mmCIF file of C-alpha atoms in Angstrom:
data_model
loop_
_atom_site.group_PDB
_atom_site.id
_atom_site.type_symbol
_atom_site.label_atom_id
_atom_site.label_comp_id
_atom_site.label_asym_id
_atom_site.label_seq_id
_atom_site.Cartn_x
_atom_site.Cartn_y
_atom_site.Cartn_z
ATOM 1 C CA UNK A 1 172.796 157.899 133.139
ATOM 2 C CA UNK A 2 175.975 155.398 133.863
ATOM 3 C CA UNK A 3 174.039 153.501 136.425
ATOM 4 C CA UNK A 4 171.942 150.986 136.407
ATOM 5 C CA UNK A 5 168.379 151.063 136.199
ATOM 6 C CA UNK A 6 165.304 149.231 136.739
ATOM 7 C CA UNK A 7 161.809 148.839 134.449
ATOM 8 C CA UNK A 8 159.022 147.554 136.166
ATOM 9 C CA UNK A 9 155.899 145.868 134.631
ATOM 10 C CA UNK A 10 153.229 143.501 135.629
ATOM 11 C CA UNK A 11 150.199 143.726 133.426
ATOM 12 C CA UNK A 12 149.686 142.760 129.842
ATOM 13 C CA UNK A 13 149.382 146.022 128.626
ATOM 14 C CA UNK A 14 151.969 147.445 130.506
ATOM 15 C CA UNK A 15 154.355 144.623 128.905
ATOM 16 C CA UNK A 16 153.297 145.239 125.338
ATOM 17 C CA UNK A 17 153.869 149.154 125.984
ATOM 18 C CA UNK A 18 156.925 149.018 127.133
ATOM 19 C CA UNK A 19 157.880 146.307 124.645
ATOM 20 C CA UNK A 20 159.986 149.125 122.083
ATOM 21 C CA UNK A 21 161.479 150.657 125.507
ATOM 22 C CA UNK A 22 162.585 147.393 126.400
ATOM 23 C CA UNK A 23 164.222 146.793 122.807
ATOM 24 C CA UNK A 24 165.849 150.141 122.390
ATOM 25 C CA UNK A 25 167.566 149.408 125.860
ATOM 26 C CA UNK A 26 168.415 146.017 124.337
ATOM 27 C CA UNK A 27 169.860 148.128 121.267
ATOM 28 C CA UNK A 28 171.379 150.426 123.451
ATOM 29 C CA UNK A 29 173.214 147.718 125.480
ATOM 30 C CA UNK A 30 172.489 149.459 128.351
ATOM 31 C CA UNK A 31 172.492 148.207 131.771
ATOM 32 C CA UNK A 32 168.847 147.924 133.137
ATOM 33 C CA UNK A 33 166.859 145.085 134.871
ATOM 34 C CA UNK A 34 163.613 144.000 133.615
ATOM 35 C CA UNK A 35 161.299 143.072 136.445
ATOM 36 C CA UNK A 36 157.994 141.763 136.463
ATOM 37 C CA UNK A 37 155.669 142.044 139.554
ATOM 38 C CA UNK A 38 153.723 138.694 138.677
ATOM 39 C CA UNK A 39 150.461 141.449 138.871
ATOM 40 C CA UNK A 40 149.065 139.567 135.988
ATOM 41 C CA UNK A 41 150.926 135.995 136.482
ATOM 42 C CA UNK A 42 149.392 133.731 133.264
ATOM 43 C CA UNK A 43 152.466 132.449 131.823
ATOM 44 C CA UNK A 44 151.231 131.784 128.508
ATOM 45 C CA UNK A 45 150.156 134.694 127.671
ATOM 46 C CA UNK A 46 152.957 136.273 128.765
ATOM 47 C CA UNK A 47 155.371 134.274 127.197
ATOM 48 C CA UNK A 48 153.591 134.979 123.666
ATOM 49 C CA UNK A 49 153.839 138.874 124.172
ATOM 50 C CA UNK A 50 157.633 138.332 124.857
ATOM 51 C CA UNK A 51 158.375 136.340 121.773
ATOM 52 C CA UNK A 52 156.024 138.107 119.540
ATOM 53 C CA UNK A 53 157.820 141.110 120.580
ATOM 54 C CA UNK A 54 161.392 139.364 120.730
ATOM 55 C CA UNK A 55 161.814 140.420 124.422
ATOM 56 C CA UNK A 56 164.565 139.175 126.779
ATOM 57 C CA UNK A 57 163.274 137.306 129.757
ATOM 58 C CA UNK A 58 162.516 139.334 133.173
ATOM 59 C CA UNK A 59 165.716 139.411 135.255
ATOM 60 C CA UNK A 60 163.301 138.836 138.195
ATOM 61 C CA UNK A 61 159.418 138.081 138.436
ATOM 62 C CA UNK A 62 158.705 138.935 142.011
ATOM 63 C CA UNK A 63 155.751 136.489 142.021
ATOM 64 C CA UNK A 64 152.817 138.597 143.889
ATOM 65 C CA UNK A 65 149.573 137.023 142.411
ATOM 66 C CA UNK A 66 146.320 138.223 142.951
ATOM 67 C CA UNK A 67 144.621 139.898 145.712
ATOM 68 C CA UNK A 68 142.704 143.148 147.258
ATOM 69 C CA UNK A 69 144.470 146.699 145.808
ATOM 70 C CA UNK A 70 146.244 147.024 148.703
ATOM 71 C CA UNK A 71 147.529 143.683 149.352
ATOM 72 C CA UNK A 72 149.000 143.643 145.979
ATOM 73 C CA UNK A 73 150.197 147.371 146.320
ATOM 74 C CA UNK A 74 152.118 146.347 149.236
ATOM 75 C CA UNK A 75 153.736 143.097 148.175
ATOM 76 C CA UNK A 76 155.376 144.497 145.127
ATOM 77 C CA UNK A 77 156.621 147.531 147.328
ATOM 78 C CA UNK A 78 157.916 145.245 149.698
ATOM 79 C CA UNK A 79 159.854 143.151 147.501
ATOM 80 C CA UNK A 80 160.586 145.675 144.920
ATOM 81 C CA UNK A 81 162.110 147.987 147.138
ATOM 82 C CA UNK A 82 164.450 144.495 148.415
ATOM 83 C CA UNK A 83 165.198 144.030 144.758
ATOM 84 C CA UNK A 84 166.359 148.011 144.205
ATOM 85 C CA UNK A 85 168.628 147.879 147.557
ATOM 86 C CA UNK A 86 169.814 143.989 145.866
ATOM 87 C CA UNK A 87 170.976 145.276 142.930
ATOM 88 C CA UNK A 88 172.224 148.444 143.142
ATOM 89 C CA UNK A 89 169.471 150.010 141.003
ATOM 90 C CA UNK A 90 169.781 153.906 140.803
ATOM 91 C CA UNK A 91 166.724 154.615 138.809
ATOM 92 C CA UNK A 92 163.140 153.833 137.595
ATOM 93 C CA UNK A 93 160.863 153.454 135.017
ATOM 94 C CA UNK A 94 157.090 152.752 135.527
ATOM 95 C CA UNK A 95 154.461 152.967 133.171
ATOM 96 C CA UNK A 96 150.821 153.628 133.100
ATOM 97 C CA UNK A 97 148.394 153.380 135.638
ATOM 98 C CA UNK A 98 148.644 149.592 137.327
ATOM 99 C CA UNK A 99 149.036 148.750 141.047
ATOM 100 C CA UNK A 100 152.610 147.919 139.718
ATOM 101 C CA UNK A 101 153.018 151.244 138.526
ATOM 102 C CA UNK A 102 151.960 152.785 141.510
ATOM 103 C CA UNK A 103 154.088 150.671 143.987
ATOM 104 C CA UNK A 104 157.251 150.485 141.726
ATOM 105 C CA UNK A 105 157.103 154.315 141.644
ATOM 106 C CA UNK A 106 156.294 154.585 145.981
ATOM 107 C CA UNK A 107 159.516 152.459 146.279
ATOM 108 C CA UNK A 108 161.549 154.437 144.043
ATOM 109 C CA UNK A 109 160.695 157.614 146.196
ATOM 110 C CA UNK A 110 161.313 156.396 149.208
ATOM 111 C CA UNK A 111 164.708 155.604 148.251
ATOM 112 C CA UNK A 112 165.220 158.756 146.490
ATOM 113 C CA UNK A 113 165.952 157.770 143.245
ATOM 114 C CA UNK A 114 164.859 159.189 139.931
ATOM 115 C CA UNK A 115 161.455 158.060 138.565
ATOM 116 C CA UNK A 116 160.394 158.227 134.546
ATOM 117 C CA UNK A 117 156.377 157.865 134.143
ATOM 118 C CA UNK A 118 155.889 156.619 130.688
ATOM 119 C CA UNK A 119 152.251 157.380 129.876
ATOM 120 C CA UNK A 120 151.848 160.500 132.343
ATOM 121 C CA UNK A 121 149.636 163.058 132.676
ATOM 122 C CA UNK A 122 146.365 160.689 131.384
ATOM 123 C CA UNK A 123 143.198 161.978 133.968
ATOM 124 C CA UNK A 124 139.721 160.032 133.355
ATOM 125 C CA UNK A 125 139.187 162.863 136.165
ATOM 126 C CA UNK A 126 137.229 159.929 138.078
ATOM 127 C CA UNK A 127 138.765 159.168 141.570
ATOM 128 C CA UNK A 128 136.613 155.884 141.820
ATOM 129 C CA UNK A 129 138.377 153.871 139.193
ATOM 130 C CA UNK A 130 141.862 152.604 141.088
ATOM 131 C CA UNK A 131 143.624 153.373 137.875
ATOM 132 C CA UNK A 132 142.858 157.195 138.326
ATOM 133 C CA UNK A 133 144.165 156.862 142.240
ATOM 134 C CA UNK A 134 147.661 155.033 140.553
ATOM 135 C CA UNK A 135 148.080 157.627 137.513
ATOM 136 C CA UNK A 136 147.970 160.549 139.665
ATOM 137 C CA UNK A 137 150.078 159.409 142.595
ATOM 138 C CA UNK A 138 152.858 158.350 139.859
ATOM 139 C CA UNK A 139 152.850 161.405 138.285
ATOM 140 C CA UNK A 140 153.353 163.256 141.883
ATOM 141 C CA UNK A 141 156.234 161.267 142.991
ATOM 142 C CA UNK A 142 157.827 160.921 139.467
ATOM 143 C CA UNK A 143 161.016 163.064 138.141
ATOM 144 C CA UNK A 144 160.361 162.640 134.525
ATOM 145 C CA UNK A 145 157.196 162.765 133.377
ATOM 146 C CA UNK A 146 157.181 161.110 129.875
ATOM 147 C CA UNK A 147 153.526 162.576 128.418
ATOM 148 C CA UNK A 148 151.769 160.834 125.372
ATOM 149 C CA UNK A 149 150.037 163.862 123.820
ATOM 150 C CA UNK A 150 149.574 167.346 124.608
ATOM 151 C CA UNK A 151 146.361 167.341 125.917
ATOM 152 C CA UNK A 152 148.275 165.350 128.608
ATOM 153 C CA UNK A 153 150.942 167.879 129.040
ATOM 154 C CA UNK A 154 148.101 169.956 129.812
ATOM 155 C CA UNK A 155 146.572 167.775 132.847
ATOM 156 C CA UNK A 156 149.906 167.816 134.455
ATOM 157 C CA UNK A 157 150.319 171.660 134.242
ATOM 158 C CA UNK A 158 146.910 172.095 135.429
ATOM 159 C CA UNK A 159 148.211 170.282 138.744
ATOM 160 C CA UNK A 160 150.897 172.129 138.936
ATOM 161 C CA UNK A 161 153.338 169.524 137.443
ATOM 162 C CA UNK A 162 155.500 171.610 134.796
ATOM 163 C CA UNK A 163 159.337 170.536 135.567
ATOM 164 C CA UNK A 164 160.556 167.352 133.866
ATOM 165 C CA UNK A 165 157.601 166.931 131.666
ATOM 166 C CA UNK A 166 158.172 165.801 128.234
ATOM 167 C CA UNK A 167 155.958 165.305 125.489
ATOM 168 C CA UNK A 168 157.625 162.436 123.547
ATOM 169 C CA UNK A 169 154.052 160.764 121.938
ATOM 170 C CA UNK A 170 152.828 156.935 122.794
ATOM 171 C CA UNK A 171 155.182 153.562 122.887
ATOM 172 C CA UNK A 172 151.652 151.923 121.153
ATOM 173 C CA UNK A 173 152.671 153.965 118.335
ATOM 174 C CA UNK A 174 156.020 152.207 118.874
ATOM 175 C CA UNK A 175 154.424 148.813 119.445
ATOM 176 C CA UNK A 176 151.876 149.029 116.872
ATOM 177 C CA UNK A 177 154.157 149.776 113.997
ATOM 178 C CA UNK A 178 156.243 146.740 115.029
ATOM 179 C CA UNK A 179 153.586 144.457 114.773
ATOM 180 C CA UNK A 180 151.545 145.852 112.089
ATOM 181 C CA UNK A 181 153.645 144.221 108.485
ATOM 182 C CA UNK A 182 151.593 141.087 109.781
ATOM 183 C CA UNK A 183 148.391 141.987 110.668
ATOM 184 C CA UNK A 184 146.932 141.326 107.193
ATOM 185 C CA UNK A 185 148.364 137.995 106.782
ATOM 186 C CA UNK A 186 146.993 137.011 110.177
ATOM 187 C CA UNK A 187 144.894 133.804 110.288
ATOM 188 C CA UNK A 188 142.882 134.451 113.551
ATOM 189 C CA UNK A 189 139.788 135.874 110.899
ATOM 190 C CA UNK A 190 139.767 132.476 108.865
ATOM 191 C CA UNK A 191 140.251 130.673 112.122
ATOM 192 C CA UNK A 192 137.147 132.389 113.321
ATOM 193 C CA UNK A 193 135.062 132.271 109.847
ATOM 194 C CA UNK A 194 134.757 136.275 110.023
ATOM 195 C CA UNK A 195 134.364 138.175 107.046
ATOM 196 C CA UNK A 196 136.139 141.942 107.298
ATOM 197 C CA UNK A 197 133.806 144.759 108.343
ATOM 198 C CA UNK A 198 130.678 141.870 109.045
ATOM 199 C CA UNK A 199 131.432 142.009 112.975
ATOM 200 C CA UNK A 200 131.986 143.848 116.273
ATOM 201 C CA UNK A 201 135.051 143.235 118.144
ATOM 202 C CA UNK A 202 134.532 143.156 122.160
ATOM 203 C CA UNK A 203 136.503 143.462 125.288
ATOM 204 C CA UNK A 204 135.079 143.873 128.458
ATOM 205 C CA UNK A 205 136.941 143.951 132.216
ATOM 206 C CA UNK A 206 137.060 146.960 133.814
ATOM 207 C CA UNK A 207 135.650 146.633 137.528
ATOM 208 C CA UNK A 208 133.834 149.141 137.586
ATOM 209 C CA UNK A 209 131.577 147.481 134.937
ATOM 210 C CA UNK A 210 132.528 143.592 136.190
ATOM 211 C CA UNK A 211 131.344 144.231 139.811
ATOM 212 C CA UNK A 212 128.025 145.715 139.121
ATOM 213 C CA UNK A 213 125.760 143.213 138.638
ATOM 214 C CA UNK A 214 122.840 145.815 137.941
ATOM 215 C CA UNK A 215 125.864 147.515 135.730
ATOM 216 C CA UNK A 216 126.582 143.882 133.996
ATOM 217 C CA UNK A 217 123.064 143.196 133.006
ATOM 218 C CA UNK A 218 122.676 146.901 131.253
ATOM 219 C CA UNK A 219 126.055 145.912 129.299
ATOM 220 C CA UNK A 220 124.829 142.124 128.597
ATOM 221 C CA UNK A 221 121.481 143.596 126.783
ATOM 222 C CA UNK A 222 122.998 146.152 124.714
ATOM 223 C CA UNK A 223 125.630 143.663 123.326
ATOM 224 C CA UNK A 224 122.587 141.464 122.597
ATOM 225 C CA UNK A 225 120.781 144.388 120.997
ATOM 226 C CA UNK A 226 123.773 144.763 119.170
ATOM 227 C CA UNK A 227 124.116 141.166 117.306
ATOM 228 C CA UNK A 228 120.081 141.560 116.989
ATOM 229 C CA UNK A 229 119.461 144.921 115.756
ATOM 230 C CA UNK A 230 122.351 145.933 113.744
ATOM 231 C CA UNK A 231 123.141 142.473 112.849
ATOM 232 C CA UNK A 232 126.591 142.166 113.640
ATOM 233 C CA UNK A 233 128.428 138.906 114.841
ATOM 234 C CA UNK A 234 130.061 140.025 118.169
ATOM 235 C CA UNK A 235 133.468 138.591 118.400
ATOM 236 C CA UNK A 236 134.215 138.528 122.423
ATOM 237 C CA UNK A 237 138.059 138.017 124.127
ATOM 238 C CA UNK A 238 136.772 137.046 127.157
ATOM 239 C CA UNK A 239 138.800 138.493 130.356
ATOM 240 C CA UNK A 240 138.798 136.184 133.439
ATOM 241 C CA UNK A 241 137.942 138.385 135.616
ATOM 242 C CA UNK A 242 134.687 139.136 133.593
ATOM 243 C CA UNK A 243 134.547 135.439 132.889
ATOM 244 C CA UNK A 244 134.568 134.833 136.822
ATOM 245 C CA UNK A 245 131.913 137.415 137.489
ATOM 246 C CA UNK A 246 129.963 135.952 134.856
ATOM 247 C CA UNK A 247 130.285 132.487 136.352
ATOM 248 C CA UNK A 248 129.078 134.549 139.926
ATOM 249 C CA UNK A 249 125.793 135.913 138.972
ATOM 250 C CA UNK A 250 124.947 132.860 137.146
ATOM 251 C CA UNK A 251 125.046 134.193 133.473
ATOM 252 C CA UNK A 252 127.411 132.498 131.300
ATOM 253 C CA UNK A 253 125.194 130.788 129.492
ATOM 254 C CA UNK A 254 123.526 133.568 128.892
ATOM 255 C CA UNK A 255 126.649 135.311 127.487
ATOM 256 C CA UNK A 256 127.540 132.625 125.626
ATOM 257 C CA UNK A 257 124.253 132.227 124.048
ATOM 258 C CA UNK A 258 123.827 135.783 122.885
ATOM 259 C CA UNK A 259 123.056 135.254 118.987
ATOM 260 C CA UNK A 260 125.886 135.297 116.848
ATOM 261 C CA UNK A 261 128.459 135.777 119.430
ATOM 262 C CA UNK A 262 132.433 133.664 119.035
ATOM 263 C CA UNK A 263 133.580 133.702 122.673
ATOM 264 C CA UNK A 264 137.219 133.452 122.916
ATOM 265 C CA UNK A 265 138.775 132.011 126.023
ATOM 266 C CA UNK A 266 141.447 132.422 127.050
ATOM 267 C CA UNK A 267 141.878 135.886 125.139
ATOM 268 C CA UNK A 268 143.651 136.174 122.006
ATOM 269 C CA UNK A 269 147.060 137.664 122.136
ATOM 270 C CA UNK A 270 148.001 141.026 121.314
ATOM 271 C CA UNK A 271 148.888 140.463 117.999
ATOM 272 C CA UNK A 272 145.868 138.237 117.172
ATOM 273 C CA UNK A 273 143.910 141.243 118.973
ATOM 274 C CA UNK A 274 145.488 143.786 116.734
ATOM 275 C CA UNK A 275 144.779 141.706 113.729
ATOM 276 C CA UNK A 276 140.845 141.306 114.515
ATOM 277 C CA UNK A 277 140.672 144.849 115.795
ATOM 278 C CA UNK A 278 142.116 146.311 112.204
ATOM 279 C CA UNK A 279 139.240 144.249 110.432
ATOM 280 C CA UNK A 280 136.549 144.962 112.801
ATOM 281 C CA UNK A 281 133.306 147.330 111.572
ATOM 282 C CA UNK A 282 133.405 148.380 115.485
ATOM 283 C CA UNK A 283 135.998 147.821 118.419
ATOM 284 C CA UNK A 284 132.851 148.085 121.444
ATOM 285 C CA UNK A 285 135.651 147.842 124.930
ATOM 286 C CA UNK A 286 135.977 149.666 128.303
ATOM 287 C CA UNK A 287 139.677 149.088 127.795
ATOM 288 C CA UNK A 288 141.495 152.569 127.753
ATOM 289 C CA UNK A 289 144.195 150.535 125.420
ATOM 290 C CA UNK A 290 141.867 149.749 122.759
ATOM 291 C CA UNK A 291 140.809 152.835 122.452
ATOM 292 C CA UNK A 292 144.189 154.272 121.149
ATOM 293 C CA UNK A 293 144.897 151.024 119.654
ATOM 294 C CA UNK A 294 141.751 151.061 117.215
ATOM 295 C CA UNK A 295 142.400 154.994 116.316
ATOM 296 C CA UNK A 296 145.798 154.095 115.614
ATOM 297 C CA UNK A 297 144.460 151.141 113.371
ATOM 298 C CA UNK A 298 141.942 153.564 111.412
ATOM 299 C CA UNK A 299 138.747 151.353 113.255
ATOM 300 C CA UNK A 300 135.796 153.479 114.962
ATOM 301 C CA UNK A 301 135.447 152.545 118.631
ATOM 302 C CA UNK A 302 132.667 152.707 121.210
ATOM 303 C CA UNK A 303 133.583 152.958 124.813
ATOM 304 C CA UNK A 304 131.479 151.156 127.343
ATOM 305 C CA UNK A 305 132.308 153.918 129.958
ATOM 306 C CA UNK A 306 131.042 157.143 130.864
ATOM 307 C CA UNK A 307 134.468 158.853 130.751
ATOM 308 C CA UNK A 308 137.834 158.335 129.085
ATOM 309 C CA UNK A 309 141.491 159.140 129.754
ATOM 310 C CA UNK A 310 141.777 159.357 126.007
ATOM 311 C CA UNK A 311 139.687 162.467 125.061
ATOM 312 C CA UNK A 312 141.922 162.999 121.891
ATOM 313 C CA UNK A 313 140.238 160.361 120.197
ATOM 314 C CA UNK A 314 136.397 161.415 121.092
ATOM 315 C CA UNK A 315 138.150 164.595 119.669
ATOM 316 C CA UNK A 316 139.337 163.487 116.321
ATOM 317 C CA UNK A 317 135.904 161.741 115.811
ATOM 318 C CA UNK A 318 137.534 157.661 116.661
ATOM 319 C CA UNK A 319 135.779 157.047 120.025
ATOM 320 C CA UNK A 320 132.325 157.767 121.326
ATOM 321 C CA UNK A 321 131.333 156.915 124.792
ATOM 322 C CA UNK A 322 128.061 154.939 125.005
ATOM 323 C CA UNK A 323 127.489 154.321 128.745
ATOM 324 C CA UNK A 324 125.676 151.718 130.240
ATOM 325 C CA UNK A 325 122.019 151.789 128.380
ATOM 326 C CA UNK A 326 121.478 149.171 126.132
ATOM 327 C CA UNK A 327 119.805 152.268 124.477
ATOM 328 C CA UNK A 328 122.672 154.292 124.189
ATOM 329 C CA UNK A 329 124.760 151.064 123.335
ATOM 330 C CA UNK A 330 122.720 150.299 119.837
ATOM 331 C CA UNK A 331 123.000 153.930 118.670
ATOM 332 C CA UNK A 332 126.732 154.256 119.510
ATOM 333 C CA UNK A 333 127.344 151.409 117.441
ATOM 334 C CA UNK A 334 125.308 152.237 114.563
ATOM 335 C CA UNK A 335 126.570 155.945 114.228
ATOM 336 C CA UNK A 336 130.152 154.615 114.570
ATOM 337 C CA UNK A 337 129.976 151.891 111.956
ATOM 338 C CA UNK A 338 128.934 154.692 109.396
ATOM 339 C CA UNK A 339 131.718 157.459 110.626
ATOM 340 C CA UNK A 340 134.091 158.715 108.183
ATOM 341 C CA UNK A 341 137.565 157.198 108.807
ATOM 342 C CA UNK A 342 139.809 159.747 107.713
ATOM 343 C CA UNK A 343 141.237 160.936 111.240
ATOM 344 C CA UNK A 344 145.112 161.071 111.799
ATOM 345 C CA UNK A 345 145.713 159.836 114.921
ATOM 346 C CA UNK A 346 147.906 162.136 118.159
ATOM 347 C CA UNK A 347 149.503 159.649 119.490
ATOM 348 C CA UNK A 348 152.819 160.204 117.405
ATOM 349 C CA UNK A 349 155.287 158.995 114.686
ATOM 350 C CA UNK A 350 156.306 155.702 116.740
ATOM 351 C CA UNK A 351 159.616 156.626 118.207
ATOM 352 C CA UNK A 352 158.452 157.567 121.391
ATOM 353 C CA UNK A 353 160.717 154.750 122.907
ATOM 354 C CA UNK A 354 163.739 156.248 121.306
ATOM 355 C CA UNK A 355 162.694 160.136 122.420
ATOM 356 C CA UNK A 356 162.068 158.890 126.321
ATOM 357 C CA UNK A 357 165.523 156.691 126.470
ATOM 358 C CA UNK A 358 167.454 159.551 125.190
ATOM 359 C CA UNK A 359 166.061 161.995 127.956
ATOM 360 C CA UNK A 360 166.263 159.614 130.829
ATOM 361 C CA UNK A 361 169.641 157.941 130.404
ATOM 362 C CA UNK A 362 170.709 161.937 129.706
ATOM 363 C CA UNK A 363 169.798 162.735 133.270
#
């Protein structure tokens, strides 16, 4: 491809994924614009994922904020679609399963232009999580569909999505083995006073679980249970968005005075995050991230959701999903923090940014 492209991105994760794209285009010297829909607009943290991945700045940040799905859907098409017609872009990469992903790939196909999904193929085969909705959509508009494992290859052919599907492995692979040299030297444990394998790292922010109040309370109890019965500190990144719901019904004392809990707020970044995750007895998230991230690290996970886009690692024996129950919580956990650890992860050998860039600048 001799003409100039466009990568979109406007969440955290998609940023950090698409961090080894965005370096082997760098590499490359190829012409491309970086744009970021503003979908996630903290500046700090942004900033630290660019410099801890060495990242050029965006070209463009198209500034959207927050807002309902649709209102944010519809602003980034709107203005992305300006910015394509702008700058003579004649091609598109999206990535993952983000309002931005969605939108960046509608605006592509209105214009007619040739659309790589990085991530494809993923199905929690739930239609009321958004992300489900975006995933699927992408992957029906998109030209090249750039699939993480094979089980994903699979989901698309079972759709009836076999041309321009490629099965080039997972850009966390990529990102992960960037970051990892430092991990062990990283001071966020000492910062925190946490002793390796003595606590529970937790992430919590989907909306399905954030919005439920009845849902919240379940979740609140079996992280209590947690610190109680099994006697683990809980070490907590604490989203906003959970942090705001939290601050709605009333309970953040109440979260913040769950025994032995560390609240961190905002978040830590994603190389802080990797560090506590690879010392962690646990990683106990709803984050569809952290689950590859922690089987890629070698750390047992338990999923605060009732379904996954990431059945390869409930397959390999990484990831259990505990629900809701406080119950069910406790005894995911436990069983977890005694599983063997000797799984080799699918998500591949961590040149998946190198495999995708040398089919879709082929094209």
């Amino acid at each position: 491809m001799g003409k100039r492209f466009a990568i979109i991105v406007g969440t955290r994760p998609e940023i950090i994924k698409m961090a080894p794209v965005i370096r082997e285009c760098e590499r490359r010297k190829v012409d491309y614009r970086l744009v970021h829909s503003g979908q996630h607009y903290d500046h700090a943290m942004d900033r630290a994922i660019f410099e801890q991945f060495q990242l050029p700045d965006p070209h463009v940040n198209l500034r959207v904020g927050s807002g309902r799905h649709g209102e944010v859907t519809a602003r980034i098409l709107e203005r992305f679609e300006a910015y394509i017609l702008q700058e003579d872009i004649r091609a598109v990469l999206v990535h993952g399963d983000t309002n931005t992903t969605l939108a960046g790939a509608l605006a592509a196909a209105k214009l007619n232009l040739p659309i790589g999904h990085v991530e494809a193929g993923l199905r929690s085969f739930d239609r009321t999580m958004p992300e489900e909705v975006n995933r699927v959509l992408a992957d029906h508009v998109a030209t090249h569909l750039f699939a993480p494992t094979p089980a994903a290859v699979d989901n698309l052919r079972a759709e009836g999505i076999e041309n321009g599907v490629y099965l080039t492995g997972q850009t966390a692979a990529d990102a992960i083995e960037f970051l990892r040299p430092g991990l062990a030297e990283h001071p966020i444990l000492n910062e925190l006073h946490l002793k390796p394998g003595a606590y529970v790292y937790l992430t919590l922010h989907r909306q399905e679980n954030t919005d439920h109040r009845e849902r919240m309370d379940l979740l609140i109890q079996g992280i209590e249970r947690v610190g109680k019965e099994l006697g683990f500190t809980i070490v907590c990144a604490l989203h906003p968005r959970t942090r705001g719901r939290l601050i709605e019904y009333g309970w953040l004392d109440r979260f913040y005075g769950i025994p032995g809990i560390r609240v961190v707020y905002p978040p830590v970044d994603v190389f802080a995050s990797l560090a506590l995750q690879s010392q962690a007895a646990v990683v106990l998230t709803d984050s569809g991230g952290l689950q590859e991230e922690a089987c890629m690290l070698g750390v047992p996970c338990v999923t605060l959701r009732e379904n996954t886009e990431r059945p390869e690692t409930l397959a390999i024996g990484s990831n259990r999903l505990a629900g809701y129950h406080p119950d069910t919580i406790v005894e995911a956990v436990s069983m977890m923090a005694r599983a063997p650890r000797g799984w080799t992860h699918p998500y591949g050998d961590g040149r998946a940014s190198i495999r995708i860039l040398d089919i879709f600048l082929a094209e």
